[in-house]
Amino acid sequence: MGAKESRSSKTYTLAITQNYYHNLTQIVDYIAFVNKQPTNALKIADGINRTLHKIMRNPLMYASM
């Protein structure tokens, strides 16, 4: 009568590349120095890093099923 959903345990690898760090630095530098908003630049960097850590803890969080 009811369908059973089985979830297999999958292993995912999240690679943090140098490109990530380079892009993050460019974003933060632009906000801090071009827009002259260093406090906002730090908030943006913090938000991006927090989101990355959430994805690392739960890689299926944003997966489309």
Coordinates of N, CA, C and O in Angstrom, one line a residue:
M1 N 0.8 -1.2 0.0 CA 0.0 0.0 0.0 C 0.9 1.3 0.0 O 0.7 2.1 -0.9
G2 N 1.7 1.4 1.0 CA 2.6 2.6 1.0 C 3.9 2.3 0.4 O 4.4 1.2 0.5
A3 N 4.4 3.2 -0.3 CA 5.8 3.1 -1.0 C 6.8 3.3 0.1 O 6.8 4.3 0.8
K4 N 7.9 2.5 0.0 CA 9.0 2.7 0.9 C 10.1 3.4 0.2 O 10.4 3.1 -1.0
E5 N 10.6 4.4 0.8 CA 11.7 5.2 0.2 C 13.0 4.7 0.8 O 13.2 4.7 2.0
S6 N 13.9 4.2 0.0 CA 15.2 3.8 0.5 C 16.2 4.8 0.0 O 16.3 5.2 -1.1
R7 N 17.1 5.1 1.0 CA 18.2 6.0 0.7 C 19.5 5.3 0.9 O 19.7 4.7 1.9
S8 N 20.2 5.3 -0.2 CA 21.5 4.7 -0.1 C 22.5 5.7 0.4 O 22.4 6.9 0.2
S9 N 23.5 5.3 1.2 CA 24.5 6.1 1.7 C 25.5 6.4 0.6 O 26.2 5.6 0.1
K10 N 25.6 7.7 0.2 CA 26.5 8.1 -0.8 C 27.6 9.0 -0.2 O 27.3 9.7 0.8
T11 N 28.8 8.9 -0.7 CA 29.9 9.8 -0.3 C 30.1 10.9 -1.3 O 30.1 10.6 -2.5
Y12 N 30.1 12.1 -0.8 CA 30.4 13.2 -1.7 C 31.7 13.9 -1.3 O 32.0 13.9 -0.2
T13 N 32.3 14.4 -2.3 CA 33.6 15.2 -2.1 C 33.3 16.6 -2.5 O 32.9 16.8 -3.6
L14 N 33.7 17.5 -1.7 CA 33.6 18.9 -2.0 C 35.0 19.5 -2.1 O 35.7 19.5 -1.1
A15 N 35.4 19.9 -3.3 CA 36.8 20.4 -3.4 C 36.7 21.9 -3.4 O 36.0 22.6 -4.1
I16 N 37.5 22.4 -2.4 CA 37.7 23.9 -2.3 C 38.9 24.2 -3.1 O 40.0 23.9 -2.6
T17 N 38.8 24.9 -4.2 CA 39.9 25.1 -5.1 C 40.5 26.5 -4.8 O 39.9 27.3 -4.1
Q18 N 41.7 26.7 -5.3 CA 42.3 28.0 -5.2 C 41.4 29.1 -5.9 O 41.5 30.2 -5.5
N19 N 40.7 28.7 -6.9 CA 39.8 29.6 -7.6 C 38.7 30.2 -6.6 O 38.4 31.3 -6.7
Y20 N 38.3 29.3 -5.7 CA 37.3 29.8 -4.7 C 37.9 30.9 -3.9 O 37.3 32.0 -3.7
Y21 N 39.1 30.7 -3.4 CA 39.8 31.7 -2.6 C 40.1 33.0 -3.3 O 39.9 34.1 -2.8
H22 N 40.5 32.8 -4.6 CA 40.8 33.9 -5.4 C 39.5 34.8 -5.7 O 39.6 36.0 -5.5
N23 N 38.4 34.1 -6.0 CA 37.2 34.8 -6.3 C 36.7 35.5 -5.0 O 36.2 36.6 -5.1
L24 N 36.7 34.8 -3.9 CA 36.3 35.4 -2.6 C 37.1 36.6 -2.3 O 36.5 37.7 -1.9
T25 N 38.4 36.6 -2.5 CA 39.3 37.7 -2.2 C 38.9 38.9 -3.2 O 38.8 40.0 -2.7
Q26 N 38.6 38.6 -4.4 CA 38.3 39.6 -5.4 C 36.9 40.3 -5.0 O 36.8 41.5 -5.0
I27 N 36.0 39.5 -4.6 CA 34.7 40.0 -4.1 C 34.8 40.9 -2.9 O 34.3 42.1 -2.9
V28 N 35.5 40.4 -1.9 CA 35.7 41.2 -0.7 C 36.5 42.5 -0.9 O 36.2 43.5 -0.4
D29 N 37.6 42.4 -1.7 CA 38.4 43.6 -2.0 C 37.5 44.6 -2.8 O 37.7 45.8 -2.5
Y30 N 36.7 44.2 -3.7 CA 35.9 45.1 -4.4 C 34.9 45.9 -3.5 O 34.8 47.1 -3.6
I31 N 34.3 45.1 -2.7 CA 33.3 45.7 -1.7 C 34.1 46.6 -0.7 O 33.6 47.8 -0.5
A32 N 35.2 46.2 -0.2 CA 35.9 46.9 0.8 C 36.6 48.2 0.2 O 36.5 49.3 0.8
F33 N 37.2 48.1 -0.9 CA 38.1 49.2 -1.4 C 37.4 50.0 -2.5 O 37.5 51.2 -2.5
V34 N 36.7 49.4 -3.4 CA 36.0 50.2 -4.5 C 34.8 50.8 -4.0 O 34.5 52.0 -4.2
N35 N 34.0 50.0 -3.3 CA 32.7 50.5 -2.7 C 32.9 51.2 -1.4 O 32.0 51.8 -0.8
K36 N 34.1 51.1 -0.8 CA 34.5 51.7 0.5 C 33.6 51.3 1.6 O 33.1 52.1 2.4
Q37 N 33.3 50.0 1.6 CA 32.4 49.4 2.7 C 33.1 48.2 3.3 O 32.7 47.0 3.1
P38 N 34.2 48.4 4.0 CA 34.9 47.2 4.6 C 34.1 46.4 5.5 O 34.3 45.1 5.6
T39 N 33.2 47.0 6.3 CA 32.4 46.2 7.2 C 31.5 45.2 6.5 O 31.3 44.1 6.8
N40 N 30.8 45.8 5.4 CA 30.0 44.9 4.6 C 30.8 43.8 3.9 O 30.3 42.7 3.7
A41 N 32.0 44.1 3.5 CA 32.8 43.1 2.8 C 33.1 41.9 3.7 O 33.0 40.8 3.3
L42 N 33.3 42.2 5.0 CA 33.5 41.1 6.0 C 32.3 40.3 6.2 O 32.3 39.1 6.3
K43 N 31.1 41.0 6.2 CA 29.9 40.3 6.4 C 29.6 39.4 5.2 O 29.1 38.3 5.4
I44 N 29.9 39.9 4.0 CA 29.6 39.1 2.8 C 30.5 37.8 2.9 O 30.1 36.7 2.6
A45 N 31.8 38.0 3.2 CA 32.8 36.9 3.2 C 32.3 35.9 4.3 O 32.3 34.7 4.1
D46 N 31.9 36.4 5.4 CA 31.4 35.5 6.5 C 30.2 34.7 6.0 O 30.1 33.5 6.3
G47 N 29.2 35.4 5.4 CA 28.0 34.7 4.9 C 28.4 33.6 3.9 O 27.8 32.5 3.9
I48 N 29.3 33.9 2.9 CA 29.7 33.0 1.9 C 30.3 31.8 2.6 O 30.0 30.6 2.3
N49 N 31.2 32.0 3.5 CA 31.9 30.9 4.2 C 30.9 30.1 5.1 O 31.1 28.9 5.1
R50 N 30.0 30.7 5.7 CA 29.0 30.0 6.5 C 28.2 29.1 5.6 O 27.9 27.9 6.0
T51 N 27.8 29.6 4.4 CA 27.0 28.8 3.5 C 27.8 27.6 3.0 O 27.3 26.4 2.9
L52 N 29.1 27.8 2.7 CA 30.0 26.7 2.3 C 30.1 25.6 3.4 O 30.0 24.5 3.1
H53 N 30.2 26.0 4.6 CA 30.3 25.1 5.7 C 29.0 24.3 5.9 O 29.0 23.1 6.2
K54 N 27.8 24.9 5.6 CA 26.6 24.2 5.7 C 26.5 23.2 4.6 O 26.0 22.0 4.9
I55 N 27.0 23.5 3.4 CA 27.0 22.5 2.3 C 27.9 21.4 2.6 O 27.6 20.2 2.3
M56 N 29.1 21.7 3.3 CA 30.0 20.6 3.6 C 29.4 19.7 4.6 O 29.6 18.5 4.6
R57 N 28.6 20.2 5.5 CA 27.9 19.3 6.5 C 26.8 18.5 5.9 O 26.5 17.4 6.4
N58 N 26.1 19.1 5.0 CA 24.9 18.5 4.4 C 25.0 18.7 2.9 O 24.3 19.7 2.4
P59 N 25.7 17.9 2.1 CA 25.8 18.2 0.7 C 24.5 18.1 -0.1 O 24.5 18.6 -1.2
L60 N 23.5 17.5 0.4 CA 22.3 17.4 -0.3 C 21.3 18.5 0.0 O 20.2 18.6 -0.5
M61 N 21.8 19.5 0.8 CA 20.9 20.6 1.2 C 20.3 21.3 0.0 O 19.1 21.6 0.0
Y62 N 21.0 21.6 -1.0 CA 20.5 22.4 -2.2 C 20.3 21.5 -3.4 O 20.2 22.0 -4.5
A63 N 20.4 20.2 -3.2 CA 20.2 19.3 -4.4 C 18.8 19.3 -4.9 O 17.8 19.4 -4.1
S64 N 18.7 19.3 -6.2 CA 17.3 19.2 -6.8 C 17.0 17.7 -7.0 O 17.8 17.0 -7.5
M65 N 15.9 17.3 -6.6 CA 15.5 15.9 -6.7 C 14.4 15.8 -7.7 O 13.5 16.5 -7.9

